[in-house]
mmCIF file of C-alpha atoms in Angstrom:
data_model
loop_
_atom_site.group_PDB
_atom_site.id
_atom_site.type_symbol
_atom_site.label_atom_id
_atom_site.label_comp_id
_atom_site.label_asym_id
_atom_site.label_seq_id
_atom_site.Cartn_x
_atom_site.Cartn_y
_atom_site.Cartn_z
ATOM 1 C CA MET A 1 77.052 -52.938 47.872
ATOM 2 C CA GLY A 2 80.800 -52.220 47.914
ATOM 3 C CA TYR A 3 82.878 -51.418 44.846
ATOM 4 C CA MET A 4 84.893 -54.661 44.696
ATOM 5 C CA LYS A 5 82.117 -56.794 46.185
ATOM 6 C CA GLU A 6 79.893 -55.955 43.226
ATOM 7 C CA LEU A 7 82.544 -57.355 40.876
ATOM 8 C CA LEU A 8 83.028 -60.519 42.939
ATOM 9 C CA LEU A 9 79.307 -61.242 43.199
ATOM 10 C CA ASN A 10 78.895 -60.883 39.443
ATOM 11 C CA TRP A 11 82.034 -62.776 38.445
ATOM 12 C CA ARG A 12 80.195 -64.994 35.952
ATOM 13 C CA ALA A 13 79.121 -62.048 33.821
ATOM 14 C CA LEU A 14 82.666 -60.646 33.887
ATOM 15 C CA VAL A 15 84.477 -63.902 33.147
ATOM 16 C CA ALA A 16 82.027 -64.931 30.420
ATOM 17 C CA ALA A 17 82.370 -61.593 28.628
ATOM 18 C CA LEU A 18 86.147 -61.558 29.132
ATOM 19 C CA ILE A 19 86.584 -65.003 27.568
ATOM 20 C CA GLY A 20 84.027 -64.250 24.871
ATOM 21 C CA LEU A 21 85.833 -61.119 23.716
ATOM 22 C CA GLY A 22 89.267 -62.718 24.115
ATOM 23 C CA THR A 23 88.428 -65.650 21.861
ATOM 24 C CA GLY A 24 86.044 -63.874 19.495
ATOM 25 C CA PHE A 25 86.333 -61.640 16.449
ATOM 26 C CA SER A 26 88.419 -58.929 18.139
ATOM 27 C CA PHE A 27 91.278 -61.427 18.504
ATOM 28 C CA THR A 28 91.464 -61.806 14.712
ATOM 29 C CA ASN A 29 93.366 -58.506 14.485
ATOM 30 C CA THR A 30 96.308 -60.230 16.171
ATOM 31 C CA THR A 31 95.952 -63.383 14.081
ATOM 32 C CA ALA A 32 95.815 -61.400 10.821
ATOM 33 C CA SER A 33 99.066 -59.682 11.737
ATOM 34 C CA ILE A 34 100.761 -62.998 12.538
ATOM 35 C CA MET A 35 99.444 -64.853 9.492
ATOM 36 C CA GLY A 36 99.943 -61.989 7.059
ATOM 37 C CA THR A 37 103.677 -62.451 6.544
ATOM 38 C CA ARG A 38 103.347 -66.184 5.850
ATOM 39 C CA LEU A 39 100.425 -65.732 3.460
ATOM 40 C CA VAL A 40 102.270 -63.063 1.505
ATOM 41 C CA GLU A 41 105.406 -65.218 1.292
ATOM 42 C CA ASP A 42 103.774 -68.584 0.575
ATOM 43 C CA LEU A 43 100.962 -67.526 -1.757
ATOM 44 C CA GLY A 44 102.814 -64.820 -3.663
ATOM 45 C CA TRP A 45 100.538 -61.938 -2.721
ATOM 46 C CA SER A 46 101.857 -58.409 -2.614
ATOM 47 C CA MET A 47 101.939 -56.621 0.717
ATOM 48 C CA ALA A 48 99.857 -53.827 -0.794
ATOM 49 C CA ASP A 49 97.106 -56.242 -1.866
ATOM 50 C CA PHE A 50 97.047 -57.885 1.553
ATOM 51 C CA ALA A 51 96.895 -54.524 3.332
ATOM 52 C CA ALA A 52 94.080 -53.384 1.031
ATOM 53 C CA VAL A 53 91.868 -56.243 2.250
ATOM 54 C CA ASN A 54 91.314 -54.293 5.463
ATOM 55 C CA SER A 55 89.331 -51.698 3.524
ATOM 56 C CA LEU A 56 86.574 -54.319 3.373
ATOM 57 C CA SER A 57 86.103 -53.839 7.108
ATOM 58 C CA LEU A 58 83.934 -50.834 6.175
ATOM 59 C CA VAL A 59 81.124 -53.364 5.778
ATOM 60 C CA MET A 60 81.097 -53.585 9.577
ATOM 61 C CA LEU A 61 79.682 -50.063 9.666
ATOM 62 C CA LEU A 62 76.508 -51.511 8.179
ATOM 63 C CA ALA A 63 76.578 -54.747 10.183
ATOM 64 C CA PHE A 64 77.045 -53.298 13.676
ATOM 65 C CA PRO A 65 73.611 -51.592 13.905
ATOM 66 C CA VAL A 66 72.002 -54.883 12.829
ATOM 67 C CA VAL A 67 73.974 -56.856 15.415
ATOM 68 C CA GLY A 68 73.077 -54.383 18.141
ATOM 69 C CA ARG A 69 69.396 -54.652 17.284
ATOM 70 C CA LEU A 70 69.641 -58.440 17.105
ATOM 71 C CA THR A 71 71.058 -58.488 20.631
ATOM 72 C CA ASP A 72 68.052 -56.460 21.815
ATOM 73 C CA VAL A 73 65.693 -58.979 20.233
ATOM 74 C CA ILE A 74 67.189 -62.435 20.907
ATOM 75 C CA GLY A 75 69.670 -61.701 23.693
ATOM 76 C CA VAL A 76 73.433 -61.995 24.170
ATOM 77 C CA ARG A 77 73.796 -65.790 24.212
ATOM 78 C CA ARG A 78 71.947 -66.469 20.955
ATOM 79 C CA THR A 79 73.584 -63.551 19.168
ATOM 80 C CA ALA A 80 77.108 -64.571 20.237
ATOM 81 C CA LEU A 81 76.391 -68.179 19.239
ATOM 82 C CA ILE A 82 76.176 -67.057 15.596
ATOM 83 C CA GLY A 83 79.749 -65.805 15.715
ATOM 84 C CA PHE A 84 81.174 -68.679 17.698
ATOM 85 C CA ILE A 85 79.852 -71.132 15.125
ATOM 86 C CA THR A 86 80.976 -69.073 12.135
ATOM 87 C CA LEU A 87 84.452 -68.057 13.374
ATOM 88 C CA PRO A 88 85.956 -71.573 13.797
ATOM 89 C CA LEU A 89 84.407 -72.658 10.485
ATOM 90 C CA SER A 90 85.941 -69.642 8.734
ATOM 91 C CA PHE A 91 89.372 -70.496 10.176
ATOM 92 C CA ILE A 92 89.025 -74.052 8.879
ATOM 93 C CA GLY A 93 88.110 -72.612 5.490
ATOM 94 C CA LEU A 94 91.174 -70.341 5.577
ATOM 95 C CA SER A 95 93.392 -73.327 6.330
ATOM 96 C CA GLN A 96 92.297 -74.852 2.998
ATOM 97 C CA MET A 97 92.874 -71.721 0.907
ATOM 98 C CA ASP A 98 94.201 -71.873 -2.614
ATOM 99 C CA GLY A 99 96.485 -69.129 -3.931
ATOM 100 C CA SER A 100 93.713 -66.654 -4.728
ATOM 101 C CA ILE A 101 93.478 -63.577 -2.525
ATOM 102 C CA ASN A 102 89.775 -63.449 -3.393
ATOM 103 C CA THR A 103 89.275 -66.523 -1.214
ATOM 104 C CA TYR A 104 90.859 -64.652 1.690
ATOM 105 C CA LYS A 105 88.620 -61.667 0.963
ATOM 106 C CA PHE A 106 85.560 -63.915 1.087
ATOM 107 C CA TYR A 107 86.367 -65.272 4.542
ATOM 108 C CA PHE A 108 87.311 -61.775 5.712
ATOM 109 C CA LEU A 109 83.857 -60.552 4.722
ATOM 110 C CA VAL A 110 82.166 -63.530 6.391
ATOM 111 C CA GLN A 111 83.950 -62.724 9.639
ATOM 112 C CA ALA A 112 83.280 -58.986 9.311
ATOM 113 C CA VAL A 113 79.526 -59.535 8.905
ATOM 114 C CA LEU A 114 78.741 -62.568 11.100
ATOM 115 C CA CYS A 115 81.533 -62.786 13.664
ATOM 116 C CA ILE A 116 81.170 -59.258 15.050
ATOM 117 C CA THR A 117 78.406 -60.888 17.094
ATOM 118 C CA THR A 118 81.287 -61.837 19.443
ATOM 119 C CA THR A 119 82.481 -58.256 20.021
ATOM 120 C CA ALA A 120 81.967 -55.683 22.777
ATOM 121 C CA THR A 121 78.743 -54.553 21.081
ATOM 122 C CA VAL A 122 77.198 -57.789 22.353
ATOM 123 C CA PHE A 123 79.165 -58.809 25.458
ATOM 124 C CA SER A 124 79.300 -55.388 27.122
ATOM 125 C CA ARG A 125 75.507 -55.597 27.432
ATOM 126 C CA VAL A 126 75.866 -58.286 30.109
ATOM 127 C CA VAL A 127 78.303 -56.147 32.098
ATOM 128 C CA VAL A 128 76.011 -53.117 31.994
ATOM 129 C CA GLN A 129 73.096 -55.255 33.198
ATOM 130 C CA TYR A 130 74.952 -56.608 36.226
ATOM 131 C CA ILE A 131 77.492 -53.924 37.230
ATOM 132 C CA GLU A 132 76.663 -50.344 38.206
ATOM 133 C CA LYS A 133 79.077 -48.831 40.757
ATOM 134 C CA ALA A 134 82.209 -50.450 39.288
ATOM 135 C CA ARG A 135 81.009 -50.328 35.691
ATOM 136 C CA GLY A 136 84.101 -48.553 34.381
ATOM 137 C CA LEU A 137 86.470 -51.135 35.847
ATOM 138 C CA ALA A 138 84.157 -53.973 34.791
ATOM 139 C CA LEU A 139 84.113 -52.785 31.178
ATOM 140 C CA ALA A 140 87.900 -52.404 31.310
ATOM 141 C CA ILE A 141 88.267 -55.997 32.519
ATOM 142 C CA VAL A 142 86.032 -57.276 29.752
ATOM 143 C CA ALA A 143 87.630 -55.110 27.047
ATOM 144 C CA SER A 144 91.052 -56.418 28.053
ATOM 145 C CA GLY A 145 90.144 -59.874 26.700
ATOM 146 C CA PRO A 146 91.587 -59.407 23.173
ATOM 147 C CA ALA A 147 94.722 -57.673 24.523
ATOM 148 C CA LEU A 148 95.207 -60.444 27.085
ATOM 149 C CA THR A 149 94.981 -63.205 24.507
ATOM 150 C CA GLY A 150 97.160 -61.134 22.181
ATOM 151 C CA ALA A 151 99.853 -60.867 24.844
ATOM 152 C CA ILE A 152 99.737 -64.548 25.843
ATOM 153 C CA VAL A 153 98.477 -66.469 22.814
ATOM 154 C CA GLY A 154 100.003 -64.164 20.177
ATOM 155 C CA PRO A 155 103.662 -65.179 20.732
ATOM 156 C CA LEU A 156 102.664 -68.845 21.127
ATOM 157 C CA LEU A 157 100.727 -68.766 17.869
ATOM 158 C CA ASN A 158 103.608 -66.964 16.175
ATOM 159 C CA ALA A 159 106.045 -69.700 17.244
ATOM 160 C CA TYR A 160 103.576 -72.460 16.313
ATOM 161 C CA VAL A 161 103.077 -71.065 12.822
ATOM 162 C CA GLU A 162 106.842 -70.705 12.335
ATOM 163 C CA THR A 163 107.223 -74.412 13.105
ATOM 164 C CA ASN A 164 104.069 -75.922 11.573
ATOM 165 C CA GLY A 165 102.949 -73.455 8.926
ATOM 166 C CA TRP A 166 99.957 -71.154 8.571
ATOM 167 C CA ARG A 167 97.510 -73.912 7.602
ATOM 168 C CA GLU A 168 98.047 -75.707 10.898
ATOM 169 C CA GLY A 169 97.950 -72.326 12.610
ATOM 170 C CA TYR A 170 94.418 -71.687 11.345
ATOM 171 C CA ILE A 171 93.302 -75.124 12.564
ATOM 172 C CA ALA A 172 94.719 -74.325 16.005
ATOM 173 C CA LEU A 173 92.827 -71.019 15.963
ATOM 174 C CA ALA A 174 89.596 -72.809 15.061
ATOM 175 C CA VAL A 175 89.967 -75.084 18.092
ATOM 176 C CA PHE A 176 90.950 -72.183 20.362
ATOM 177 C CA CYS A 177 87.956 -70.038 19.389
ATOM 178 C CA ALA A 178 85.490 -72.951 19.512
ATOM 179 C CA VAL A 179 86.563 -73.981 23.022
ATOM 180 C CA GLY A 180 86.712 -70.393 24.305
ATOM 181 C CA GLY A 181 83.339 -69.566 22.803
ATOM 182 C CA ALA A 182 81.713 -72.647 24.342
ATOM 183 C CA ILE A 183 83.069 -71.750 27.791
ATOM 184 C CA ALA A 184 81.882 -68.144 27.463
ATOM 185 C CA LEU A 185 78.370 -69.142 26.410
ATOM 186 C CA LEU A 186 78.059 -71.690 29.221
ATOM 187 C CA LEU A 187 79.189 -69.143 31.810
ATOM 188 C CA LEU A 188 76.833 -66.378 30.677
ATOM 189 C CA PRO A 189 74.241 -65.661 33.373
ATOM 190 C CA ARG A 190 70.600 -65.049 32.590
ATOM 191 C CA GLU A 191 70.059 -61.538 31.262
ATOM 192 C CA ARG A 192 68.566 -58.912 33.530
ATOM 193 C CA LYS A 193 66.181 -56.104 32.701
ATOM 194 C CA ILE A 194 67.923 -52.968 31.471
ATOM 195 C CA ALA A 195 66.460 -49.476 31.384
ATOM 196 C CA GLY A 196 63.079 -50.887 32.378
ATOM 197 C CA LEU A 197 62.849 -53.149 29.323
ATOM 198 C CA PRO A 198 62.552 -56.950 29.365
ATOM 199 C CA ALA A 199 65.839 -58.666 28.459
ATOM 200 C CA GLY A 200 65.885 -60.243 25.031
ATOM 201 C CA ARG A 201 62.906 -58.222 23.755
ATOM 202 C CA PRO A 202 62.734 -55.459 21.122
ATOM 203 C CA ALA A 203 63.215 -51.982 22.529
ATOM 204 C CA GLY A 204 60.284 -50.708 20.486
ATOM 205 C CA ASN A 205 59.353 -49.776 16.937
ATOM 206 C CA LEU A 206 62.371 -50.216 14.651
ATOM 207 C CA ARG A 207 61.932 -47.005 12.655
ATOM 208 C CA ARG A 208 61.179 -44.950 15.742
ATOM 209 C CA ASP A 209 64.217 -46.257 17.630
ATOM 210 C CA TYR A 210 66.687 -45.585 14.805
ATOM 211 C CA THR A 211 65.173 -42.162 14.157
ATOM 212 C CA GLU A 212 65.610 -41.263 17.819
ATOM 213 C CA ILE A 213 69.244 -42.406 17.743
ATOM 214 C CA VAL A 214 70.310 -40.483 14.628
ATOM 215 C CA ALA A 215 68.525 -37.368 15.873
ATOM 216 C CA THR A 216 70.627 -37.349 19.046
ATOM 217 C CA ARG A 217 73.658 -35.032 18.989
ATOM 218 C CA ALA A 218 75.618 -37.213 21.401
ATOM 219 C CA PHE A 219 75.375 -40.147 18.972
ATOM 220 C CA TRP A 220 77.204 -38.254 16.208
ATOM 221 C CA VAL A 221 79.842 -36.933 18.615
ATOM 222 C CA LEU A 222 80.560 -40.444 19.902
ATOM 223 C CA LEU A 223 80.513 -41.915 16.394
ATOM 224 C CA GLY A 224 83.062 -39.393 15.148
ATOM 225 C CA ALA A 225 85.246 -39.844 18.212
ATOM 226 C CA MET A 226 85.284 -43.628 17.919
ATOM 227 C CA LEU A 227 86.076 -43.457 14.209
ATOM 228 C CA LEU A 228 89.049 -41.144 14.682
ATOM 229 C CA CYS A 229 90.391 -42.917 17.763
ATOM 230 C CA ASN A 230 90.286 -46.343 16.103
ATOM 231 C CA LEU A 231 91.864 -45.402 12.766
ATOM 232 C CA PRO A 232 95.446 -46.158 13.955
ATOM 233 C CA GLN A 233 94.374 -49.558 15.299
ATOM 234 C CA VAL A 234 93.786 -50.916 11.785
ATOM 235 C CA LEU A 235 97.453 -50.335 10.906
ATOM 236 C CA VAL A 236 99.000 -51.370 14.214
ATOM 237 C CA LEU A 237 96.946 -54.477 14.924
ATOM 238 C CA SER A 238 96.592 -56.025 11.479
ATOM 239 C CA GLN A 239 99.818 -54.894 9.756
ATOM 240 C CA LEU A 240 102.354 -54.784 12.606
ATOM 241 C CA THR A 241 104.107 -58.067 11.825
ATOM 242 C CA LEU A 242 104.323 -57.229 8.124
ATOM 243 C CA LEU A 243 105.903 -53.864 8.888
ATOM 244 C CA LEU A 244 108.367 -55.360 11.355
ATOM 245 C CA ARG A 245 109.441 -58.187 9.046
ATOM 246 C CA GLU A 246 109.799 -55.749 6.143
ATOM 247 C CA ASN A 247 112.256 -53.770 8.290
ATOM 248 C CA GLY A 248 114.409 -56.770 9.158
ATOM 249 C CA VAL A 249 112.893 -57.816 12.498
ATOM 250 C CA ASP A 250 112.899 -61.618 12.890
ATOM 251 C CA ALA A 251 109.801 -63.623 13.798
ATOM 252 C CA GLY A 252 110.731 -64.058 17.460
ATOM 253 C CA ASP A 253 111.288 -60.359 18.076
ATOM 254 C CA ALA A 254 108.116 -59.524 16.160
ATOM 255 C CA GLY A 255 106.158 -61.797 18.503
ATOM 256 C CA VAL A 256 107.653 -60.035 21.520
ATOM 257 C CA MET A 257 106.691 -56.638 20.111
ATOM 258 C CA ILE A 258 103.115 -57.773 19.498
ATOM 259 C CA SER A 259 102.961 -58.978 23.090
ATOM 260 C CA ALA A 260 104.405 -55.678 24.362
ATOM 261 C CA PHE A 261 101.791 -53.697 22.439
ATOM 262 C CA SER A 262 99.026 -55.865 23.900
ATOM 263 C CA ILE A 263 100.360 -55.320 27.427
ATOM 264 C CA GLY A 264 100.321 -51.581 26.776
ATOM 265 C CA MET A 265 96.664 -51.856 25.756
ATOM 266 C CA LEU A 266 95.912 -53.671 29.010
ATOM 267 C CA VAL A 267 97.476 -50.894 31.076
ATOM 268 C CA GLY A 268 95.558 -48.258 29.147
ATOM 269 C CA ARG A 269 92.204 -49.998 29.455
ATOM 270 C CA PHE A 270 92.490 -50.514 33.210
ATOM 271 C CA SER A 271 93.706 -46.949 33.773
ATOM 272 C CA CYS A 272 90.734 -45.548 31.849
ATOM 273 C CA GLY A 273 88.286 -47.971 33.466
ATOM 274 C CA LEU A 274 89.304 -46.993 36.989
ATOM 275 C CA ALA A 275 89.237 -43.306 36.041
ATOM 276 C CA LEU A 276 85.722 -43.571 34.576
ATOM 277 C CA ASP A 277 84.373 -44.760 37.939
ATOM 278 C CA ARG A 278 85.737 -41.606 39.573
ATOM 279 C CA PHE A 279 85.708 -38.798 37.006
ATOM 280 C CA PRO A 280 83.395 -37.589 34.204
ATOM 281 C CA ALA A 281 83.773 -39.484 30.936
ATOM 282 C CA SER A 282 84.452 -36.242 29.040
ATOM 283 C CA VAL A 283 87.479 -35.498 31.238
ATOM 284 C CA VAL A 284 88.912 -39.010 30.943
ATOM 285 C CA SER A 285 88.481 -39.119 27.166
ATOM 286 C CA ALA A 286 89.976 -35.629 26.721
ATOM 287 C CA ILE A 287 93.113 -36.625 28.640
ATOM 288 C CA ALA A 288 93.383 -39.883 26.690
#
């Protein structure tokens, strides 16, 4: 099967994962940046307190292994459904917030624990099952979902919130994520066998599997690399609007800059994806 033909024949897996990631938890980095300025101004929070909320994302370190295992057991569709029910409900809850930052922290934790079921940890599984020759490009297409929605929806949301307020903005986000999630789940094809194991079944004994993982040198190398590479993203994605507004950039220009950053992410993802189909991963990552 040809390189591009493989992508075309498996378009449902690609489009479903693309929409799922673009309307799921990963998109909340952009929304947090857009909403942050309004929440700080309207509710009287300090910028330092708002920025400190992101430290709670450490809870995801504990949640991700559980979500990955859950995907092995019940499959992609059922796992993602958890997040696509929780995420819109959490946005509705945020729209009704009082002035306490603890309420915001609560919904942040809910999203960090339950809504990561809509991230690449879950949706990339479908791509790996269906795409082999063009896997690098396929993963790049899917991973571009949050950047794509950030580039297109980000400025629109920014303008909408400027006109209607952050409460209405959260309601709009709830509708956006609910509709996008429903489309993604309906498009998902039936899961295929991967690595000789039945789809949607446990990979084996829980203790044995985790022991094998933590005893593998490559696991710790990849874990450390991902941690270091993603550290700057917390600042840029969730605090960008706050930093820009603090330095005198108006809302319109801030929206343009968020869009420009997202477009840059798109270029980077596709460049790396195409390179991974042609060169060793170690070489591509070293250059990046």
